[in-house]
Amino acid sequence: MELYHNQVTRAQGSFSLRMFHRSWGIMLIQANISAPCTVLDFPTRKDFAHELTSHQYDIVGISSIIINVGKVREMCRMVRKLSPHSAIVVGGHVAAIPGIEKLIDADHIVRGEGVSWMRRYLGEDEGAPIRHPAIVSGLHTRIMGIRLPERKGATAATIIPSVGCPMGCNFCTTSAFFGGKGKFVNFFESGDELFEVMQQMENELKVHSFFVMDENFLLHRDRAMRLLERMKAAQKSWTMSVFASANAIRKYTMQELVELGVSWLWMGLESPRAGYTKLNGTDTRQLTRELREHGIRVQGSTIIGLEHHTPDNMISEIEHAVSHNTDFHQFMLYTPVPGTPLYQQMTEEGRMLRDIDYADIHGQFKFNFKHAALSRDDSKRFLDWAFWRDFEMNGPSLYRISRTLLTGWKRYKDWPDARVRERFAREMHRLSGIYSSALWAMEHQFRKVNRDVSEQIRVLRAEFKQESGVISRAIPAILGPVLLWTTQREERRLALGKTYEPPTILERRNWVGA
Ligand code: B12
Ligand code: SF4
């Protein structure tokens, strides 16, 4: 249940950014029905059994993606045994598995958007406005061997403006699941609606920072620009983390992005030779550099095992990806996932491999199809190497994000728009002492991996010192060695096979009188 550690910073050892994320789909459904409802997130088998036997549930809804189909099967079995009168409804991406009806024992399998389905099923108004739940984007954050304290307002709120993406890239399961090319489901159509939701979350969760869970937020320019107008009028100095394709980013000037508060941007780089419309004519290295020069942290995403990849060109493609020097870099195997056009094509060409466990189809292990030039083992070798190479050449992501922050701060600390100044100052003042300390520890620990990068970290640390206040300047002398110690302790723990699990969370709604 970890984004970064599973698929982004997985080669970064104790520097890997670790945190868990709630299951937003079921939180959204719960917030939008009037029936009494419990969300049980990350239950152990014991928790699930206890909940099933402590209350009489008419309906048990189970959310899952494809890899977890084995768990869904077991949960259905438990419901039938422990709560035999309950109807079982299974939703989420797992529903795209061909023949799912035969793999699990459920009464309803729901494909696509779930709020309207559940409202319809319960006899409620499916067209009623969407009520956004208050979602803290991550929990149990951990880095360099330390679990960060969870203060109200310190972690971004998740905002879900829509599901799906109209770009319809052939491999993209999220796009396919919500209708494919040209289609998506908008929960909040206008910038005004979005502004209201964000303001409400600001009040409820005391946040200034938002993780916007929309596959291609910047594609909808009118909505984003109206949001900006409202933010300016209300003097909101908000920070936003968004997903966007290169063609969508190009619709904005850097100034507009900075004023909107975009501080982290996930962009698909895929491959320089891939023919995806979203990349048409964009020099992604230049774009990445430009974004970072404006203090925007870039998370790149590159695909390993596209059709044109061979053992001869794979290394140079990975080197090209690494040369973007993004703050974070995800590498994913080209993976035909049920429901996508790519899966359809591979099936028709007889190239899907049989007997691959669904639990292994997640793009971080080995191919699930027959590639023209790369074997399954090659796919894993190249994938693992890509992560390692990015880490070795560019250093820990924590170092890279502090570098981007400092660049942004220097550029915008005296900017005329107070909202922009305030945003950079907020991050800089809150974090400069911590970053300097972490940089001290990184500089020491990274020497054994790459001396050049360790030297670059030292230079950045000196710059931080110059820009920081007196107190922040004093912190590294004490905190730096402590972080070095916790980092080394974490390395030892991880080497012994330590793993982390999310806590079980139970939330009831409309429960009074139930
Ligand atoms: C947040 C997220 C995560 C979080 C998970 C949080 C969590 N606790 O589940 C993190 C970062 C940890 C994560 C991890 C992984 N993820 Co992920 N993740 C996402 C992401 C970006 C957003 C999901 C989301 O919340 N969307 C918003 C909500 C509202 O949409 P939704 O979940 O689809 O729910 C709607 C419907 O599906 C439906 N619905 C959902 N559940 C139910 C239940 C019922 C009963 C009903 C009726 C309806 C219903 O109704 C909801 C409202 O419309 C999606 C991509 C995306 N944009 O959707 C990928 C995605 C779901 N992840 C994916 C994958 C592959 C993974 C990993 C395997 C990656 C990896 N290699 O490690 C791991 C697996 C983790 C695990 N063990 O389960 C794939 C799933 C592919 C597939 N077809 O199954 C997706 C689609 C990304 C992609 N395009 O490839 N992920
Ligand atoms: S642009 Fe991104 S989210 Fe949209 S279809 Fe392509 S891969 Fe999927």
Coordinates of C-alpha atoms and ligand atoms in Angstrom, one line a residue:
M1 CA 0.0 0.0 0.0
E2 CA 2.9 2.3 -0.6
L3 CA 3.2 4.5 -3.7
Y4 CA 6.9 5.6 -3.6
H5 CA 8.5 2.5 -2.0
N6 CA 6.7 0.1 -4.4
Q7 CA 7.2 1.8 -7.7
V8 CA 9.3 5.0 -7.4
T9 CA 12.0 5.0 -4.7
R10 CA 12.2 1.3 -4.3
A11 CA 16.0 1.2 -4.9
Q12 CA 16.7 4.0 -2.5
G13 CA 17.0 1.9 0.7
S14 CA 16.6 3.9 3.8
F15 CA 16.2 7.1 1.7
S16 CA 13.0 5.7 0.2
L17 CA 10.0 7.8 0.9
R18 CA 7.5 5.6 2.6
M19 CA 3.8 6.2 3.4
F20 CA 0.5 4.5 3.1
H21 CA -2.6 5.7 1.3
R22 CA -6.2 5.1 2.2
S23 CA -8.7 3.4 -0.2
W24 CA -10.2 6.5 -1.7
G25 CA -12.8 4.8 -3.9
I26 CA -14.7 3.3 -1.0
M27 CA -14.4 6.5 1.1
L28 CA -16.0 8.4 -1.8
I29 CA -18.9 5.9 -2.0
Q30 CA -19.4 5.9 1.7
A31 CA -19.6 9.7 1.8
N32 CA -22.3 9.7 -1.0
I33 CA -24.9 7.3 0.3
S34 CA -27.4 7.9 3.0
A35 CA -27.5 4.3 4.2
P36 CA -25.6 3.5 7.4
C37 CA -22.2 2.3 6.3
T38 CA -18.9 1.2 7.6
V39 CA -15.6 1.5 5.8
L40 CA -13.0 -1.1 7.0
D41 CA -9.7 -0.2 5.4
F42 CA -6.8 -2.6 5.4
P43 CA -8.5 -5.3 7.6
T44 CA -6.7 -8.4 8.8
R45 CA -8.7 -11.5 8.3
K46 CA -9.5 -11.4 12.0
D47 CA -10.8 -7.8 11.8
F48 CA -13.0 -8.6 8.9
A49 CA -14.5 -11.6 10.6
H50 CA -15.2 -9.6 13.7
E51 CA -17.0 -6.9 11.8
L52 CA -19.1 -9.4 9.8
T53 CA -20.2 -11.1 13.0
S54 CA -20.7 -8.0 15.2
H55 CA -23.3 -6.4 12.9
Q56 CA -26.0 -7.4 10.4
Y57 CA -24.9 -6.1 7.1
D58 CA -27.4 -6.2 4.1
I59 CA -24.6 -5.5 1.7
V60 CA -20.8 -6.1 1.9
G61 CA -18.9 -4.1 -0.7
I62 CA -15.4 -5.2 -1.6
S63 CA -13.0 -2.9 -3.5
S64 CA -10.0 -4.3 -5.2
I65 CA -7.6 -4.0 -8.1
I66 CA -6.6 -6.9 -10.2
I67 CA -3.6 -8.1 -8.3
N68 CA -5.6 -8.7 -5.2
V69 CA -8.2 -11.0 -6.7
G70 CA -7.1 -13.8 -4.5
K71 CA -7.9 -11.8 -1.4
V72 CA -11.3 -10.9 -2.8
R73 CA -12.0 -14.6 -3.4
E74 CA -11.2 -15.3 0.3
M75 CA -13.2 -12.3 1.5
C76 CA -16.3 -13.5 -0.5
R77 CA -15.8 -17.0 1.0
M78 CA -15.8 -15.5 4.5
V79 CA -18.9 -13.4 3.9
R80 CA -20.8 -16.4 2.7
K81 CA -19.8 -18.3 5.8
L82 CA -20.1 -15.6 8.5
S83 CA -22.8 -13.4 7.1
P84 CA -24.8 -15.6 4.7
H85 CA -27.7 -13.2 4.2
S86 CA -25.5 -10.3 3.0
A87 CA -25.4 -9.4 -0.7
I88 CA -21.8 -9.2 -1.9
V89 CA -20.9 -6.4 -4.3
V90 CA -17.4 -6.3 -5.8
G91 CA -16.1 -3.1 -7.5
G92 CA -12.9 -1.4 -8.6
H93 CA -10.4 -2.5 -11.3
V94 CA -10.6 -6.2 -10.3
A95 CA -14.0 -6.2 -12.2
A96 CA -12.1 -6.0 -15.5
I97 CA -10.7 -9.5 -15.2
P98 CA -12.3 -11.6 -18.0
G99 CA -14.5 -14.3 -16.4
I100 CA -14.3 -12.7 -12.9
E101 CA -17.8 -14.1 -12.2
K102 CA -16.3 -17.6 -12.1
L103 CA -13.3 -16.7 -10.0
I104 CA -15.1 -15.2 -7.1
D105 CA -18.5 -15.8 -5.4
A106 CA -20.2 -12.4 -5.6
D107 CA -23.7 -11.3 -6.3
H108 CA -22.8 -8.1 -8.2
I109 CA -19.7 -7.1 -10.1
V110 CA -19.5 -3.4 -10.8
R111 CA -17.5 -2.1 -13.7
G112 CA -16.7 1.6 -13.9
E113 CA -17.9 4.5 -11.6
G114 CA -19.2 3.2 -8.3
V115 CA -20.9 6.1 -6.6
S116 CA -23.7 6.3 -9.1
W117 CA -24.0 2.4 -9.2
M118 CA -24.3 2.2 -5.4
R119 CA -26.9 5.0 -5.2
R120 CA -28.9 3.4 -7.9
Y121 CA -28.7 0.0 -6.2
L122 CA -29.9 1.6 -2.9
G123 CA -32.7 3.5 -4.6
E124 CA -31.1 6.9 -4.0
D125 CA -30.7 9.8 -6.3
E126 CA -27.8 8.9 -8.5
G127 CA -27.5 12.4 -10.0
A128 CA -27.2 14.2 -6.6
P129 CA -24.2 16.4 -6.1
I130 CA -21.0 14.6 -5.0
R131 CA -20.0 15.2 -1.4
H132 CA -16.2 15.0 -1.1
P133 CA -14.9 13.1 1.9
A134 CA -12.1 14.6 4.0
I135 CA -9.1 12.6 3.0
V136 CA -5.6 13.0 4.5
S137 CA -3.4 11.9 1.5
G138 CA -0.9 9.7 3.3
L139 CA -0.3 8.2 6.7
H140 CA 2.6 6.7 8.7
T141 CA 5.2 8.6 6.6
R142 CA 8.7 7.3 7.1
I143 CA 12.1 8.3 5.7
M144 CA 15.7 7.8 6.8
G145 CA 14.6 5.4 9.6
I146 CA 12.2 7.9 11.2
R147 CA 8.5 8.0 11.3
L148 CA 7.3 11.6 10.9
P149 CA 4.9 12.9 13.5
E150 CA 1.3 13.2 12.3
R151 CA 0.2 16.8 13.0
K152 CA -3.2 18.1 11.8
G153 CA -2.7 20.0 8.6
A154 CA 0.8 18.8 8.0
T155 CA -0.2 16.3 5.3
A156 CA -1.9 17.3 2.1
A157 CA -5.6 16.6 1.6
T158 CA -6.6 14.4 -1.4
I159 CA -9.0 15.9 -3.8
I160 CA -10.7 13.7 -6.4
P161 CA -12.1 15.9 -9.3
S162 CA -12.6 13.0 -11.7
V163 CA -11.9 9.4 -12.6
G164 CA -10.6 8.2 -16.0
C165 CA -8.7 10.0 -18.7
P166 CA -9.8 10.9 -22.3
M167 CA -6.3 10.5 -23.8
G168 CA -6.8 6.7 -24.0
C169 CA -3.2 5.5 -24.2
N170 CA -3.3 1.9 -25.3
F171 CA -1.9 0.4 -22.0
C172 CA -3.8 2.7 -19.6
T173 CA -6.2 0.8 -17.3
T174 CA -7.6 3.8 -15.6
S175 CA -8.6 5.4 -18.8
A176 CA -10.1 2.1 -20.1
F177 CA -12.0 1.4 -16.9
F178 CA -13.9 4.6 -17.1
G179 CA -14.8 4.5 -20.8
G180 CA -11.5 4.8 -22.7
K181 CA -10.5 7.3 -25.3
G182 CA -12.6 10.5 -25.2
K183 CA -14.4 9.6 -22.0
F184 CA -14.0 10.2 -18.3
V185 CA -16.3 10.9 -15.3
N186 CA -16.1 14.4 -13.8
F187 CA -17.3 14.8 -10.2
F188 CA -16.6 18.6 -10.1
E189 CA -17.1 20.2 -13.5
S190 CA -16.0 23.7 -12.9
G191 CA -13.3 25.7 -11.2
D192 CA -15.9 27.1 -8.9
E193 CA -17.0 23.7 -7.7
L194 CA -13.4 22.7 -7.2
F195 CA -12.6 25.8 -5.3
E196 CA -15.5 25.3 -2.9
V197 CA -14.4 21.7 -2.2
M198 CA -10.8 22.7 -1.6
Q199 CA -11.9 25.5 0.7
Q200 CA -14.1 23.1 2.6
M201 CA -11.1 20.7 3.0
E202 CA -8.9 23.5 4.1
N203 CA -11.3 24.3 6.9
E204 CA -11.9 20.7 7.9
L205 CA -8.4 19.4 7.7
K206 CA -6.5 22.7 8.3
V207 CA -4.4 22.2 5.2
H208 CA -2.9 24.5 2.5
S209 CA -1.7 21.6 0.4
F210 CA -3.7 19.3 -1.9
F211 CA -2.9 16.1 -3.7
V212 CA -5.2 16.3 -6.7
M213 CA -6.2 12.7 -7.8
D214 CA -7.1 13.4 -11.4
E215 CA -5.3 11.5 -14.1
N216 CA -4.7 14.6 -16.2
F217 CA -5.6 17.6 -14.1
L218 CA -4.1 20.2 -16.4
L219 CA -5.8 18.9 -19.5
H220 CA -9.0 20.8 -18.4
R221 CA -7.5 24.3 -18.8
D222 CA -10.8 26.3 -18.3
R223 CA -11.4 24.6 -15.0
A224 CA -7.8 25.2 -13.8
M225 CA -7.8 28.8 -14.8
R226 CA -11.2 29.5 -13.1
L227 CA -9.8 27.9 -10.0
L228 CA -6.8 30.2 -10.2
E229 CA -9.1 33.2 -10.5
R230 CA -10.9 32.2 -7.4
M231 CA -7.7 31.5 -5.5
K232 CA -6.4 34.9 -6.4
A233 CA -9.6 36.6 -5.4
A234 CA -9.6 34.8 -2.0
Q235 CA -5.8 35.2 -1.5
K236 CA -5.3 31.5 -1.2
S237 CA -1.7 30.4 -1.1
W238 CA -2.4 26.8 -1.8
T239 CA 0.0 24.1 -2.9
M240 CA -1.0 21.4 -5.4
S241 CA 0.4 18.1 -6.5
V242 CA -1.0 17.0 -9.8
F243 CA -0.8 14.4 -12.6
A244 CA -0.5 15.8 -16.1
S245 CA 0.6 14.8 -19.5
A246 CA 3.3 16.8 -21.4
N247 CA 0.8 18.2 -23.9
A248 CA -1.4 19.4 -21.1
I249 CA 1.5 21.1 -19.3
R250 CA 2.4 22.9 -22.5
K251 CA -1.0 24.7 -22.4
Y252 CA 0.3 26.8 -19.4
T253 CA 3.1 29.3 -18.9
M254 CA 5.4 28.5 -16.0
Q255 CA 4.0 31.6 -14.3
E256 CA 0.5 30.2 -14.5
L257 CA 1.6 26.9 -13.0
V258 CA 3.4 28.6 -10.2
E259 CA 0.5 30.9 -9.4
L260 CA -1.8 27.9 -9.4
G261 CA 0.4 26.5 -6.7
V262 CA 1.6 23.5 -8.7
S263 CA 4.6 22.2 -6.7
W264 CA 4.7 18.5 -7.7
L265 CA 3.9 17.2 -11.1
W266 CA 3.7 13.6 -12.3
M267 CA 4.4 13.4 -16.0
G268 CA 4.5 10.3 -18.2
L269 CA 7.8 10.3 -20.2
E270 CA 7.3 6.8 -21.4
S271 CA 10.0 6.7 -24.1
P272 CA 11.5 9.2 -26.6
R273 CA 10.4 6.9 -29.5
A274 CA 6.9 6.1 -28.3
G275 CA 4.2 7.6 -30.5
Y276 CA 1.8 8.7 -27.7
T277 CA -0.2 11.8 -28.6
K278 CA 0.4 13.3 -25.2
L279 CA 4.1 13.6 -25.9
N280 CA 3.8 14.9 -29.5
G281 CA 6.8 17.2 -30.2
T282 CA 7.7 17.8 -26.6
D283 CA 11.3 17.9 -25.5
T284 CA 10.7 16.3 -22.1
R285 CA 14.2 16.9 -20.8
Q286 CA 13.9 20.6 -21.5
L287 CA 10.4 20.7 -20.0
T288 CA 11.6 18.9 -16.9
R289 CA 14.5 21.3 -16.5
E290 CA 12.3 24.3 -16.9
L291 CA 9.7 23.1 -14.3
R292 CA 12.4 22.4 -11.8
E293 CA 13.9 25.8 -12.3
H294 CA 10.6 27.2 -11.2
G295 CA 10.5 25.1 -8.0
I296 CA 8.2 22.5 -9.4
R297 CA 9.2 19.0 -8.3
V298 CA 8.9 16.6 -11.3
Q299 CA 8.0 12.9 -11.0
G300 CA 8.8 11.2 -14.3
S301 CA 7.4 7.9 -15.4
T302 CA 9.1 5.7 -18.0
I303 CA 8.0 2.4 -19.5
I304 CA 10.4 -0.5 -19.8
G305 CA 9.6 -3.1 -22.6
L306 CA 7.8 -1.1 -25.2
E307 CA 7.5 -2.8 -28.6
H308 CA 10.6 -1.2 -30.0
H309 CA 12.8 -2.1 -27.1
T310 CA 15.6 -4.6 -27.6
P311 CA 18.6 -5.7 -25.4
D312 CA 20.7 -3.4 -27.5
N313 CA 18.7 -0.1 -27.1
M314 CA 17.3 -0.7 -23.6
I315 CA 20.3 0.6 -21.8
S316 CA 20.4 3.8 -23.8
E317 CA 16.7 4.4 -23.3
I318 CA 17.1 4.0 -19.6
E319 CA 20.1 6.4 -19.6
H320 CA 17.9 8.8 -21.5
A321 CA 15.2 8.6 -18.8
V322 CA 17.8 9.0 -16.1
S323 CA 19.3 12.0 -17.8
H324 CA 16.0 13.9 -17.1
N325 CA 17.2 14.1 -13.6
T326 CA 13.7 14.3 -12.3
D327 CA 13.1 14.6 -8.5
F328 CA 11.4 11.1 -8.6
H329 CA 11.3 8.5 -11.3
Q330 CA 8.9 5.7 -11.7
F331 CA 9.8 2.8 -14.0
M332 CA 7.0 0.4 -15.0
L333 CA 7.0 -2.6 -17.3
Y334 CA 4.8 -2.4 -20.4
T335 CA 1.9 -4.5 -19.2
P336 CA -1.2 -5.5 -21.0
V337 CA -3.8 -5.3 -18.3
P338 CA -7.3 -6.8 -18.8
G339 CA -9.8 -4.2 -20.1
T340 CA -7.2 -2.2 -22.0
P341 CA -6.8 -1.9 -25.8
L342 CA -3.3 -3.3 -25.4
Y343 CA -4.6 -6.4 -23.7
Q344 CA -7.1 -6.9 -26.4
Q345 CA -4.4 -6.6 -29.1
M346 CA -2.0 -9.0 -27.3
T347 CA -4.8 -11.5 -26.8
E348 CA -5.7 -11.4 -30.5
E349 CA -2.1 -11.8 -31.5
G350 CA -1.8 -14.8 -29.1
R351 CA 1.0 -13.1 -27.1
M352 CA -0.5 -13.2 -23.6
L353 CA 1.4 -15.7 -21.4
R354 CA -0.7 -18.3 -19.7
D355 CA -0.4 -19.3 -16.0
I356 CA 0.8 -15.9 -14.8
D357 CA -0.6 -15.3 -11.4
Y358 CA -2.8 -12.1 -11.3
A359 CA -1.0 -11.2 -8.1
D360 CA 2.2 -10.7 -10.3
I361 CA 0.6 -8.5 -12.9
H362 CA 1.6 -5.1 -11.6
G363 CA 4.4 -3.9 -13.7
Q364 CA 7.1 -4.3 -11.1
F365 CA 8.1 -7.9 -11.6
K366 CA 8.2 -9.5 -15.0
F367 CA 6.4 -9.4 -18.3
N368 CA 3.0 -11.1 -18.6
F369 CA 3.2 -11.2 -22.4
K370 CA 5.6 -12.4 -25.1
H371 CA 7.8 -9.5 -26.1
A372 CA 9.4 -9.6 -29.6
A373 CA 13.0 -9.1 -28.3
L374 CA 13.1 -9.3 -24.5
S375 CA 12.6 -12.3 -22.3
R376 CA 10.7 -12.2 -18.9
D377 CA 14.0 -12.4 -17.1
D378 CA 15.4 -9.5 -19.2
S379 CA 12.3 -7.5 -18.2
K380 CA 13.1 -7.8 -14.5
R381 CA 16.8 -7.2 -15.0
F382 CA 16.3 -4.0 -17.0
L383 CA 13.6 -2.8 -14.6
D384 CA 15.7 -3.3 -11.5
W385 CA 18.7 -1.7 -13.2
A386 CA 16.7 1.4 -14.2
F387 CA 15.8 2.1 -10.6
W388 CA 19.3 1.5 -9.4
R389 CA 20.8 3.7 -12.2
D390 CA 18.5 6.6 -11.4
F391 CA 19.5 6.4 -7.8
E392 CA 23.2 6.0 -8.5
M393 CA 23.4 8.9 -11.0
N394 CA 21.0 11.4 -9.4
G395 CA 21.1 10.6 -5.7
P396 CA 18.3 10.2 -3.1
S397 CA 15.0 11.9 -4.1
L398 CA 15.0 13.7 -0.8
Y399 CA 18.2 15.5 -1.9
R400 CA 16.6 16.3 -5.3
I401 CA 13.4 17.7 -3.9
S402 CA 15.4 19.9 -1.5
R403 CA 17.4 21.2 -4.5
T404 CA 14.2 22.0 -6.4
L405 CA 12.7 23.7 -3.4
L406 CA 15.7 25.9 -2.9
T407 CA 15.8 26.9 -6.6
G408 CA 12.1 27.9 -6.4
W409 CA 12.6 29.8 -3.2
K410 CA 15.5 31.8 -4.6
R411 CA 13.5 32.6 -7.7
Y412 CA 10.2 33.5 -6.0
K413 CA 11.0 34.7 -2.5
D414 CA 10.6 38.4 -3.6
W415 CA 7.8 37.8 -6.1
P416 CA 5.1 40.5 -6.3
D417 CA 2.3 38.0 -5.8
A418 CA 2.1 37.5 -2.0
R419 CA 0.4 34.1 -2.4
V420 CA 3.4 32.8 -4.3
R421 CA 5.9 34.3 -1.8
E422 CA 4.0 32.9 1.1
R423 CA 3.9 29.4 -0.4
F424 CA 7.7 29.2 -0.9
A425 CA 8.4 30.8 2.4
R426 CA 6.1 28.3 4.2
E427 CA 8.0 25.3 2.8
M428 CA 11.4 26.9 3.2
H429 CA 11.0 28.0 6.8
R430 CA 9.4 24.9 7.9
L431 CA 11.9 22.6 6.3
S432 CA 15.2 24.3 5.8
G433 CA 16.7 23.1 9.1
I434 CA 15.3 19.6 8.5
Y435 CA 16.5 19.5 4.9
S436 CA 20.0 20.7 5.9
S437 CA 20.3 18.0 8.5
A438 CA 19.1 15.3 6.1
L439 CA 21.5 16.6 3.5
W440 CA 24.3 16.3 6.0
A441 CA 23.4 12.7 6.6
M442 CA 22.9 12.0 2.9
E443 CA 26.2 13.5 2.0
H444 CA 28.0 11.1 4.4
Q445 CA 26.0 8.0 3.6
F446 CA 26.0 8.5 -0.2
R447 CA 29.8 8.7 -0.5
K448 CA 30.0 5.0 -0.8
V449 CA 27.5 5.0 -3.7
N450 CA 28.6 8.0 -5.8
R451 CA 31.3 10.5 -4.6
D452 CA 30.3 13.1 -7.2
V453 CA 26.7 13.2 -6.0
S454 CA 27.9 13.3 -2.4
E455 CA 29.9 16.4 -3.3
Q456 CA 26.9 18.0 -5.0
I457 CA 24.9 17.4 -1.8
R458 CA 27.6 19.1 0.2
V459 CA 27.4 22.2 -2.1
L460 CA 23.6 22.3 -1.8
R461 CA 23.9 22.0 2.0
A462 CA 26.1 25.1 2.0
E463 CA 23.5 27.0 0.0
F464 CA 20.8 26.0 2.4
K465 CA 23.0 27.3 5.2
Q466 CA 23.3 30.6 3.5
E467 CA 19.6 30.9 2.9
S468 CA 18.4 29.7 6.3
G469 CA 17.7 31.6 9.5
V470 CA 20.0 31.4 12.6
I471 CA 18.0 28.6 14.3
S472 CA 17.7 26.5 11.1
R473 CA 21.5 26.9 10.6
A474 CA 22.2 25.5 14.0
I475 CA 19.9 22.4 13.7
P476 CA 22.1 20.3 11.4
A477 CA 25.0 20.1 13.8
I478 CA 22.8 18.1 16.2
L479 CA 20.2 16.5 14.0
G480 CA 22.5 15.5 11.1
P481 CA 24.4 12.9 13.1
V482 CA 21.2 11.6 14.6
L483 CA 19.7 11.1 11.1
L484 CA 22.9 9.4 9.9
W485 CA 22.5 7.0 12.8
T486 CA 18.8 6.3 12.1
T487 CA 19.5 5.9 8.4
Q488 CA 22.2 3.3 9.1
R489 CA 19.9 1.5 11.6
E490 CA 17.2 1.4 9.0
E491 CA 19.6 -0.1 6.4
R492 CA 20.3 -2.9 8.9
R493 CA 16.6 -3.5 9.6
L494 CA 15.7 -3.6 5.9
A495 CA 18.6 -6.0 5.2
L496 CA 17.0 -8.3 7.8
G497 CA 13.8 -8.3 5.9
K498 CA 11.8 -5.7 7.9
T499 CA 8.5 -4.7 6.2
Y500 CA 5.8 -2.1 7.1
E501 CA 2.1 -2.6 7.1
P502 CA -0.8 0.0 7.2
P503 CA -3.0 0.1 10.3
T504 CA -6.6 -1.2 10.1
I505 CA -9.0 1.8 10.0
L506 CA -12.7 1.6 10.7
E507 CA -15.1 4.5 10.0
R508 CA -18.8 4.5 10.3
R509 CA -21.3 7.0 8.7
N510 CA -25.0 7.5 9.2
W511 CA -24.6 5.1 12.0
V512 CA -26.8 6.7 14.7
G513 CA -30.0 4.6 15.1
A514 CA -28.7 1.9 12.7
Ligands
B12_1 C1 -4.1 5.7 -5.1 C2 -3.6 4.6 -5.9 C3 -2.8 3.7 -5.2 C4 -2.5 3.7 -3.8 C5 -3.4 2.7 -3.1 C6 -4.3 3.2 -2.1 C7 -5.2 2.1 -1.5 N1 -5.2 2.0 -0.3 O1 -5.8 1.4 -2.3 C8 -1.1 3.1 -3.8 C9 -0.2 4.2 -4.2 C10 -0.6 2.5 -2.5 C11 -1.2 2.1 -4.9 C12 -0.6 1.0 -5.0 C13 -0.7 0.1 -6.1 N2 -1.4 0.3 -7.2 CO1 -2.5 1.9 -7.4 N3 -3.4 3.4 -7.9 C14 -3.9 4.4 -7.2 C15 -4.5 5.4 -8.2 C16 -3.5 6.5 -8.6 C17 -5.8 6.1 -7.7 C18 -6.8 5.2 -7.1 C19 -8.0 6.0 -6.7 O2 -8.2 6.2 -5.5 N4 -8.7 6.6 -7.6 C20 -9.9 7.4 -7.3 C21 -11.1 6.5 -6.9 C22 -12.3 7.3 -6.6 O3 -11.3 5.7 -8.0 P1 -11.3 4.1 -7.9 O4 -10.5 3.6 -6.8 O5 -11.1 3.5 -9.2 O6 -12.8 3.8 -7.4 C23 -13.9 4.0 -8.2 C24 -14.4 2.8 -9.0 O7 -13.3 1.9 -9.3 C25 -15.4 2.1 -8.2 N5 -15.1 1.3 -7.1 C26 -13.9 1.1 -6.4 N6 -14.1 0.2 -5.4 C27 -15.4 -0.1 -5.4 C28 -16.0 -1.0 -4.5 C29 -17.4 -1.2 -4.8 C30 -18.1 -2.1 -3.8 C31 -18.0 -0.6 -5.9 C32 -19.5 -0.8 -6.1 C33 -17.3 0.3 -6.7 C34 -16.0 0.5 -6.5 O8 -16.0 3.3 -7.6 C35 -15.1 4.3 -7.3 C36 -15.8 5.6 -7.6 O9 -16.1 5.7 -8.9 C37 -4.9 4.5 -9.4 C38 -5.0 5.2 -10.7 C39 -6.3 6.0 -10.8 N7 -6.2 7.2 -11.2 O10 -7.4 5.5 -10.4 C40 -3.8 3.4 -9.3 C41 -4.2 2.0 -9.7 C42 -5.5 1.6 -9.0 N8 -3.1 1.2 -9.0 C43 -2.7 0.2 -9.8 C44 -1.6 -0.6 -9.4 C45 -1.2 -1.7 -10.4 C46 -1.0 -0.6 -8.1 C47 0.1 -1.4 -7.6 C48 0.1 -2.9 -7.9 C49 1.4 -0.8 -8.1 C50 2.6 -1.6 -7.7 N9 3.3 -2.1 -8.7 O11 3.0 -1.6 -6.6 C51 0.0 -1.2 -6.1 C52 -0.9 -2.3 -5.4 C53 -1.2 -2.0 -4.0 C54 -2.0 -3.1 -3.3 N10 -1.4 -3.9 -2.6 O12 -3.2 -3.1 -3.6 C55 -3.4 0.1 -11.1 C56 -4.4 -1.0 -11.0 C57 -4.4 -1.8 -12.3 C58 -5.6 -2.7 -12.4 N11 -6.2 -2.7 -13.5 O13 -5.9 -3.4 -11.4 C59 -4.0 1.6 -11.2 C60 -5.4 1.6 -11.9 C61 -3.0 2.4 -11.9 C62 -2.7 2.1 -13.3 N12 -3.3 2.9 -14.2 O14 -2.1 1.2 -13.6 N13 -2.2 2.6 -5.8
SF4_2 S1 -2.4 10.4 -20.5 FE1 -1.8 9.1 -18.7 S2 -3.7 8.8 -17.6 FE2 -4.3 9.5 -19.7 S3 -4.6 7.7 -20.9 FE3 -2.5 8.2 -21.2 S4 -1.4 7.1 -19.6 FE4 -3.6 7.1 -19.0

